[in-house]
Amino acid sequence: MPASRYIVSDVMTHTAIAIGREASYKEIVELMHAWKVSAVPVLEGEGRVVGVVSEADLLPKEEFRREEPHLPDQLDEASKAGGVLAEDLMSSPAVTVHPDATIAEAARIMARRHVKRLPVVNEVGMLEGVVSRSDLLKVFLRPDEELAEEIRQAVLTELAPGLPLDFTVEEGVVTLRGPLHDRALLPLLARAIRAVEGVVDVRMELDGAVSAGA
């Protein structure tokens, strides 16, 4: 199965908007509005990421403007309602990702931690950029011709050399056709093609598939 060609450093925004611990609430809101971002990393020293301020960290000031928290799980949010500086508002430690992580790894982190953007840091925690959900979707902009070439060279040549298989790629959807007499190859081919960055779906229209021992 071919290794993913795309890693976080291929799609991330290298010029990241960031703030220091002393940035004020209003400064943060203005910065997010001006740059149209939903979160900003908080830095200290020469650029080490110590936290992130997101829209979710800013909203308690409005949510609890007129009423006190009633539920135990609201206490942490309510404590941020009185925050005026980034160090009071930020979520820490920051959820980050390394530049050599795969696109799939970054997507899993975002999904599990319920965040829309990840600071990209090096091995000592220094900021190198930011990757967002929209950045991860850039792989689906790859042309069908480019996908077809990678499938031909990295998948079929490796897993099905010499077999009379044909395929098409249309809007990122791969359709594989032809005779296949070894049923064991079906899941291997499907997984390998799906692993190509930018593939939307895989459809098999193969005939003559029987088990290898038949």
PDB file of C-alpha atoms in Angstrom:
ATOM      1  CA  MET A   1       0.000   0.000   0.000  1.00  0.00           C
ATOM      2  CA  PRO A   2       1.473   3.387  -0.941  1.00  0.00           C
ATOM      3  CA  ALA A   3       2.427   5.748   1.844  1.00  0.00           C
ATOM      4  CA  SER A   4       0.588   9.035   1.968  1.00  0.00           C
ATOM      5  CA  ARG A   5       2.380  11.653  -0.109  1.00  0.00           C
ATOM      6  CA  TYR A   6       0.883  14.547   1.771  1.00  0.00           C
ATOM      7  CA  ILE A   7       1.824  15.672   5.248  1.00  0.00           C
ATOM      8  CA  VAL A   8       0.763  18.682   7.324  1.00  0.00           C
ATOM      9  CA  SER A   9       3.649  20.851   6.104  1.00  0.00           C
ATOM     10  CA  ASP A  10       2.360  20.449   2.525  1.00  0.00           C
ATOM     11  CA  VAL A  11      -0.988  22.106   3.248  1.00  0.00           C
ATOM     12  CA  MET A  12      -0.537  24.273   6.347  1.00  0.00           C
ATOM     13  CA  THR A  13      -0.467  28.066   6.429  1.00  0.00           C
ATOM     14  CA  HIS A  14       3.160  28.930   7.134  1.00  0.00           C
ATOM     15  CA  THR A  15       2.498  32.553   8.130  1.00  0.00           C
ATOM     16  CA  ALA A  16       0.475  32.137  11.304  1.00  0.00           C
ATOM     17  CA  ILE A  17      -1.362  34.862  13.200  1.00  0.00           C
ATOM     18  CA  ALA A  18      -0.428  34.603  16.887  1.00  0.00           C
ATOM     19  CA  ILE A  19      -0.631  36.601  20.119  1.00  0.00           C
ATOM     20  CA  GLY A  20       1.227  36.929  23.417  1.00  0.00           C
ATOM     21  CA  ARG A  21      -0.054  36.242  26.919  1.00  0.00           C
ATOM     22  CA  GLU A  22      -0.796  39.950  27.491  1.00  0.00           C
ATOM     23  CA  ALA A  23      -3.053  40.422  24.457  1.00  0.00           C
ATOM     24  CA  SER A  24      -6.373  41.907  25.542  1.00  0.00           C
ATOM     25  CA  TYR A  25      -9.820  40.442  24.932  1.00  0.00           C
ATOM     26  CA  LYS A  26     -10.726  43.188  22.479  1.00  0.00           C
ATOM     27  CA  GLU A  27      -7.412  42.874  20.628  1.00  0.00           C
ATOM     28  CA  ILE A  28      -8.052  39.162  20.169  1.00  0.00           C
ATOM     29  CA  VAL A  29     -11.573  39.708  18.825  1.00  0.00           C
ATOM     30  CA  GLU A  30     -10.328  42.382  16.431  1.00  0.00           C
ATOM     31  CA  LEU A  31      -7.498  40.138  15.226  1.00  0.00           C
ATOM     32  CA  MET A  32      -9.814  37.189  14.595  1.00  0.00           C
ATOM     33  CA  HIS A  33     -12.232  39.429  12.723  1.00  0.00           C
ATOM     34  CA  ALA A  34      -9.528  41.060  10.601  1.00  0.00           C
ATOM     35  CA  TRP A  35      -7.880  37.767   9.617  1.00  0.00           C
ATOM     36  CA  LYS A  36     -11.084  35.715   9.516  1.00  0.00           C
ATOM     37  CA  VAL A  37      -9.766  32.984  11.813  1.00  0.00           C
ATOM     38  CA  SER A  38     -11.572  31.104  14.584  1.00  0.00           C
ATOM     39  CA  ALA A  39      -8.598  30.647  16.912  1.00  0.00           C
ATOM     40  CA  VAL A  40      -5.108  32.021  17.542  1.00  0.00           C
ATOM     41  CA  PRO A  41      -2.118  30.408  19.258  1.00  0.00           C
ATOM     42  CA  VAL A  42      -0.646  32.099  22.322  1.00  0.00           C
ATOM     43  CA  LEU A  43       3.155  32.364  22.345  1.00  0.00           C
ATOM     44  CA  GLU A  44       5.791  33.095  24.923  1.00  0.00           C
ATOM     45  CA  GLY A  45       9.530  33.613  24.672  1.00  0.00           C
ATOM     46  CA  GLU A  46      10.784  33.308  21.110  1.00  0.00           C
ATOM     47  CA  GLY A  47       7.724  31.540  19.799  1.00  0.00           C
ATOM     48  CA  ARG A  48       6.847  28.562  21.985  1.00  0.00           C
ATOM     49  CA  VAL A  49       3.127  27.726  21.902  1.00  0.00           C
ATOM     50  CA  VAL A  50       1.643  27.731  25.413  1.00  0.00           C
ATOM     51  CA  GLY A  51      -2.066  27.811  24.590  1.00  0.00           C
ATOM     52  CA  VAL A  52      -4.797  28.689  22.117  1.00  0.00           C
ATOM     53  CA  VAL A  53      -7.612  31.218  22.330  1.00  0.00           C
ATOM     54  CA  SER A  54     -10.616  30.196  20.254  1.00  0.00           C
ATOM     55  CA  GLU A  55     -14.050  31.646  19.680  1.00  0.00           C
ATOM     56  CA  ALA A  56     -15.323  29.107  22.221  1.00  0.00           C
ATOM     57  CA  ASP A  57     -13.003  30.640  24.836  1.00  0.00           C
ATOM     58  CA  LEU A  58     -14.357  34.117  24.132  1.00  0.00           C
ATOM     59  CA  LEU A  59     -18.082  33.361  24.097  1.00  0.00           C
ATOM     60  CA  PRO A  60     -18.576  32.854  27.873  1.00  0.00           C
ATOM     61  CA  LYS A  61     -18.228  36.609  28.367  1.00  0.00           C
ATOM     62  CA  GLU A  62     -21.467  37.010  26.431  1.00  0.00           C
ATOM     63  CA  GLU A  63     -23.094  33.779  27.613  1.00  0.00           C
ATOM     64  CA  PHE A  64     -22.750  34.628  31.310  1.00  0.00           C
ATOM     65  CA  ARG A  65     -23.177  38.377  31.020  1.00  0.00           C
ATOM     66  CA  ARG A  66     -26.493  38.419  32.903  1.00  0.00           C
ATOM     67  CA  GLU A  67     -26.702  35.061  34.642  1.00  0.00           C
ATOM     68  CA  GLU A  68     -24.584  32.797  36.805  1.00  0.00           C
ATOM     69  CA  PRO A  69     -23.726  29.205  35.805  1.00  0.00           C
ATOM     70  CA  HIS A  70     -26.251  26.640  37.031  1.00  0.00           C
ATOM     71  CA  LEU A  71     -24.593  23.368  36.052  1.00  0.00           C
ATOM     72  CA  PRO A  72     -21.246  21.952  37.266  1.00  0.00           C
ATOM     73  CA  ASP A  73     -19.922  21.636  33.723  1.00  0.00           C
ATOM     74  CA  GLN A  74     -20.471  25.367  33.174  1.00  0.00           C
ATOM     75  CA  LEU A  75     -18.057  26.444  35.895  1.00  0.00           C
ATOM     76  CA  ASP A  76     -14.924  26.231  33.759  1.00  0.00           C
ATOM     77  CA  GLU A  77     -16.571  28.226  30.964  1.00  0.00           C
ATOM     78  CA  ALA A  78     -17.936  30.770  33.405  1.00  0.00           C
ATOM     79  CA  SER A  79     -14.481  31.345  34.887  1.00  0.00           C
ATOM     80  CA  LYS A  80     -13.365  32.663  31.499  1.00  0.00           C
ATOM     81  CA  ALA A  81     -16.201  35.196  31.436  1.00  0.00           C
ATOM     82  CA  GLY A  82     -14.128  37.474  33.653  1.00  0.00           C
ATOM     83  CA  GLY A  83     -10.942  37.059  31.626  1.00  0.00           C
ATOM     84  CA  VAL A  84      -9.458  40.127  29.961  1.00  0.00           C
ATOM     85  CA  LEU A  85      -6.051  38.826  28.823  1.00  0.00           C
ATOM     86  CA  ALA A  86      -5.053  35.928  26.606  1.00  0.00           C
ATOM     87  CA  GLU A  87      -3.442  34.090  29.521  1.00  0.00           C
ATOM     88  CA  ASP A  88      -6.806  34.137  31.347  1.00  0.00           C
ATOM     89  CA  LEU A  89      -8.794  33.041  28.309  1.00  0.00           C
ATOM     90  CA  MET A  90      -6.602  30.486  26.581  1.00  0.00           C
ATOM     91  CA  SER A  91      -7.013  26.737  26.592  1.00  0.00           C
ATOM     92  CA  SER A  92      -3.760  25.217  27.804  1.00  0.00           C
ATOM     93  CA  PRO A  93      -1.852  23.105  27.037  1.00  0.00           C
ATOM     94  CA  ALA A  94      -2.523  23.717  23.361  1.00  0.00           C
ATOM     95  CA  VAL A  95      -3.645  20.894  21.105  1.00  0.00           C
ATOM     96  CA  THR A  96      -0.934  20.869  18.434  1.00  0.00           C
ATOM     97  CA  VAL A  97       0.406  18.799  15.564  1.00  0.00           C
ATOM     98  CA  HIS A  98       3.861  18.306  14.057  1.00  0.00           C
ATOM     99  CA  PRO A  99       4.630  19.325  10.457  1.00  0.00           C
ATOM    100  CA  ASP A 100       5.533  15.754   9.460  1.00  0.00           C
ATOM    101  CA  ALA A 101       2.206  14.303  10.673  1.00  0.00           C
ATOM    102  CA  THR A 102      -0.010  12.866   7.956  1.00  0.00           C
ATOM    103  CA  ILE A 103      -3.191  14.575   6.818  1.00  0.00           C
ATOM    104  CA  ALA A 104      -5.164  11.696   8.331  1.00  0.00           C
ATOM    105  CA  GLU A 105      -3.452  12.126  11.723  1.00  0.00           C
ATOM    106  CA  ALA A 106      -4.258  15.842  11.779  1.00  0.00           C
ATOM    107  CA  ALA A 107      -7.877  15.137  10.832  1.00  0.00           C
ATOM    108  CA  ARG A 108      -8.188  12.605  13.673  1.00  0.00           C
ATOM    109  CA  ILE A 109      -6.806  15.081  16.217  1.00  0.00           C
ATOM    110  CA  MET A 110      -9.276  17.749  15.096  1.00  0.00           C
ATOM    111  CA  ALA A 111     -12.204  15.343  15.261  1.00  0.00           C
ATOM    112  CA  ARG A 112     -11.315  13.885  18.656  1.00  0.00           C
ATOM    113  CA  ARG A 113     -10.491  17.211  20.297  1.00  0.00           C
ATOM    114  CA  HIS A 114     -13.309  19.146  18.594  1.00  0.00           C
ATOM    115  CA  VAL A 115     -11.070  21.905  17.224  1.00  0.00           C
ATOM    116  CA  LYS A 116     -11.093  23.627  13.837  1.00  0.00           C
ATOM    117  CA  ARG A 117      -7.447  24.725  13.718  1.00  0.00           C
ATOM    118  CA  LEU A 118      -4.176  23.287  15.017  1.00  0.00           C
ATOM    119  CA  PRO A 119      -0.928  25.132  15.680  1.00  0.00           C
ATOM    120  CA  VAL A 120       1.902  23.333  13.899  1.00  0.00           C
ATOM    121  CA  VAL A 121       4.952  23.066  16.154  1.00  0.00           C
ATOM    122  CA  ASN A 122       8.430  21.608  15.872  1.00  0.00           C
ATOM    123  CA  GLU A 123      10.038  19.181  18.293  1.00  0.00           C
ATOM    124  CA  VAL A 124      10.622  21.887  20.936  1.00  0.00           C
ATOM    125  CA  GLY A 125       7.156  23.428  20.673  1.00  0.00           C
ATOM    126  CA  MET A 126       8.048  26.437  18.519  1.00  0.00           C
ATOM    127  CA  LEU A 127       5.324  27.634  16.154  1.00  0.00           C
ATOM    128  CA  GLU A 128       5.874  26.840  12.470  1.00  0.00           C
ATOM    129  CA  GLY A 129       2.392  27.488  11.117  1.00  0.00           C
ATOM    130  CA  VAL A 130      -1.281  26.650  11.489  1.00  0.00           C
ATOM    131  CA  VAL A 131      -3.381  23.984   9.790  1.00  0.00           C
ATOM    132  CA  SER A 132      -7.172  24.279   9.514  1.00  0.00           C
ATOM    133  CA  ARG A 133      -9.967  22.001   8.390  1.00  0.00           C
ATOM    134  CA  SER A 134     -10.047  23.762   5.039  1.00  0.00           C
ATOM    135  CA  ASP A 135      -6.301  23.156   4.629  1.00  0.00           C
ATOM    136  CA  LEU A 136      -6.804  19.420   5.089  1.00  0.00           C
ATOM    137  CA  LEU A 137      -9.412  19.432   2.331  1.00  0.00           C
ATOM    138  CA  LYS A 138      -6.900  20.801  -0.194  1.00  0.00           C
ATOM    139  CA  VAL A 139      -5.894  17.249  -1.144  1.00  0.00           C
ATOM    140  CA  PHE A 140      -9.324  16.855  -2.761  1.00  0.00           C
ATOM    141  CA  LEU A 141      -8.361  19.575  -5.247  1.00  0.00           C
ATOM    142  CA  ARG A 142      -5.882  17.226  -6.915  1.00  0.00           C
ATOM    143  CA  PRO A 143      -6.751  16.734 -10.620  1.00  0.00           C
ATOM    144  CA  ASP A 144      -8.222  13.384 -11.676  1.00  0.00           C
ATOM    145  CA  GLU A 145      -5.249  12.901 -14.012  1.00  0.00           C
ATOM    146  CA  GLU A 146      -2.818  13.220 -11.117  1.00  0.00           C
ATOM    147  CA  LEU A 147      -4.777  10.715  -9.049  1.00  0.00           C
ATOM    148  CA  ALA A 148      -4.898   8.295 -11.966  1.00  0.00           C
ATOM    149  CA  GLU A 149      -1.148   8.426 -12.443  1.00  0.00           C
ATOM    150  CA  GLU A 150      -0.479   7.719  -8.771  1.00  0.00           C
ATOM    151  CA  ILE A 151      -2.968   4.833  -8.732  1.00  0.00           C
ATOM    152  CA  ARG A 152      -1.372   3.362 -11.842  1.00  0.00           C
ATOM    153  CA  GLN A 153       2.206   3.649 -10.590  1.00  0.00           C
ATOM    154  CA  ALA A 154       1.868   3.130  -6.830  1.00  0.00           C
ATOM    155  CA  VAL A 155      -1.090   0.732  -6.570  1.00  0.00           C
ATOM    156  CA  LEU A 156      -1.708  -1.388  -9.636  1.00  0.00           C
ATOM    157  CA  THR A 157       1.966  -1.833 -10.500  1.00  0.00           C
ATOM    158  CA  GLU A 158       2.610  -3.022  -6.948  1.00  0.00           C
ATOM    159  CA  LEU A 159      -0.478  -5.110  -6.174  1.00  0.00           C
ATOM    160  CA  ALA A 160      -1.751  -6.250  -9.564  1.00  0.00           C
ATOM    161  CA  PRO A 161       1.175  -6.350 -12.004  1.00  0.00           C
ATOM    162  CA  GLY A 162       0.236  -7.813 -15.362  1.00  0.00           C
ATOM    163  CA  LEU A 163      -3.483  -8.089 -14.608  1.00  0.00           C
ATOM    164  CA  PRO A 164      -5.807  -6.704 -17.331  1.00  0.00           C
ATOM    165  CA  LEU A 165      -7.477  -4.197 -15.024  1.00  0.00           C
ATOM    166  CA  ASP A 166      -8.727  -0.829 -16.153  1.00  0.00           C
ATOM    167  CA  PHE A 167      -9.945   2.134 -14.125  1.00  0.00           C
ATOM    168  CA  THR A 168     -11.335   5.619 -14.466  1.00  0.00           C
ATOM    169  CA  VAL A 169     -11.213   8.613 -12.131  1.00  0.00           C
ATOM    170  CA  GLU A 170     -14.069  11.100 -12.275  1.00  0.00           C
ATOM    171  CA  GLU A 171     -14.469  13.880  -9.699  1.00  0.00           C
ATOM    172  CA  GLY A 172     -12.173  11.926  -7.410  1.00  0.00           C
ATOM    173  CA  VAL A 173     -14.270   8.725  -7.620  1.00  0.00           C
ATOM    174  CA  VAL A 174     -12.240   5.726  -8.817  1.00  0.00           C
ATOM    175  CA  THR A 175     -13.982   2.890 -10.675  1.00  0.00           C
ATOM    176  CA  LEU A 176     -11.918  -0.258 -11.180  1.00  0.00           C
ATOM    177  CA  ARG A 177     -12.987  -2.691 -13.929  1.00  0.00           C
ATOM    178  CA  GLY A 178     -11.861  -5.973 -15.410  1.00  0.00           C
ATOM    179  CA  PRO A 179     -11.382  -9.652 -14.544  1.00  0.00           C
ATOM    180  CA  LEU A 180     -10.006 -10.493 -11.124  1.00  0.00           C
ATOM    181  CA  HIS A 181      -9.681 -14.162 -10.205  1.00  0.00           C
ATOM    182  CA  ASP A 182      -8.162 -13.722  -6.760  1.00  0.00           C
ATOM    183  CA  ARG A 183     -10.832 -12.514  -4.345  1.00  0.00           C
ATOM    184  CA  ALA A 184      -8.174 -11.812  -1.692  1.00  0.00           C
ATOM    185  CA  LEU A 185      -6.959  -8.865  -3.782  1.00  0.00           C
ATOM    186  CA  LEU A 186     -10.303  -7.044  -3.585  1.00  0.00           C
ATOM    187  CA  PRO A 187      -9.928  -5.501  -0.102  1.00  0.00           C
ATOM    188  CA  LEU A 188      -6.221  -4.864  -0.668  1.00  0.00           C
ATOM    189  CA  LEU A 189      -6.860  -2.940  -3.873  1.00  0.00           C
ATOM    190  CA  ALA A 190      -9.737  -0.983  -2.356  1.00  0.00           C
ATOM    191  CA  ARG A 191      -7.702   0.063   0.698  1.00  0.00           C
ATOM    192  CA  ALA A 192      -4.654   0.971  -1.363  1.00  0.00           C
ATOM    193  CA  ILE A 193      -6.641   3.133  -3.774  1.00  0.00           C
ATOM    194  CA  ARG A 194      -8.565   4.787  -0.945  1.00  0.00           C
ATOM    195  CA  ALA A 195      -5.230   5.590   0.728  1.00  0.00           C
ATOM    196  CA  VAL A 196      -4.249   7.819  -2.200  1.00  0.00           C
ATOM    197  CA  GLU A 197      -4.732  11.393  -0.982  1.00  0.00           C
ATOM    198  CA  GLY A 198      -7.583  13.052  -2.845  1.00  0.00           C
ATOM    199  CA  VAL A 199      -9.593   9.929  -3.669  1.00  0.00           C
ATOM    200  CA  VAL A 200     -13.248  10.503  -2.769  1.00  0.00           C
ATOM    201  CA  ASP A 201     -14.556   6.950  -3.179  1.00  0.00           C
ATOM    202  CA  VAL A 202     -13.678   3.580  -4.725  1.00  0.00           C
ATOM    203  CA  ARG A 203     -16.076   1.458  -6.773  1.00  0.00           C
ATOM    204  CA  MET A 204     -15.326  -2.073  -7.913  1.00  0.00           C
ATOM    205  CA  GLU A 205     -16.861  -3.421 -11.125  1.00  0.00           C
ATOM    206  CA  LEU A 206     -14.797  -6.585 -11.325  1.00  0.00           C
ATOM    207  CA  ASP A 207     -15.928  -9.878 -12.836  1.00  0.00           C
ATOM    208  CA  GLY A 208     -14.780 -13.429 -12.427  1.00  0.00           C
ATOM    209  CA  ALA A 209     -13.700 -12.918  -8.835  1.00  0.00           C
ATOM    210  CA  VAL A 210     -13.281 -16.282  -7.148  1.00  0.00           C
ATOM    211  CA  SER A 211     -11.227 -17.330  -4.167  1.00  0.00           C
ATOM    212  CA  ALA A 212      -7.570 -18.078  -4.786  1.00  0.00           C
ATOM    213  CA  GLY A 213      -8.020 -21.721  -3.866  1.00  0.00           C
ATOM    214  CA  ALA A 214     -10.945 -22.339  -6.199  1.00  0.00           C
TER     215      ALA A 214
END
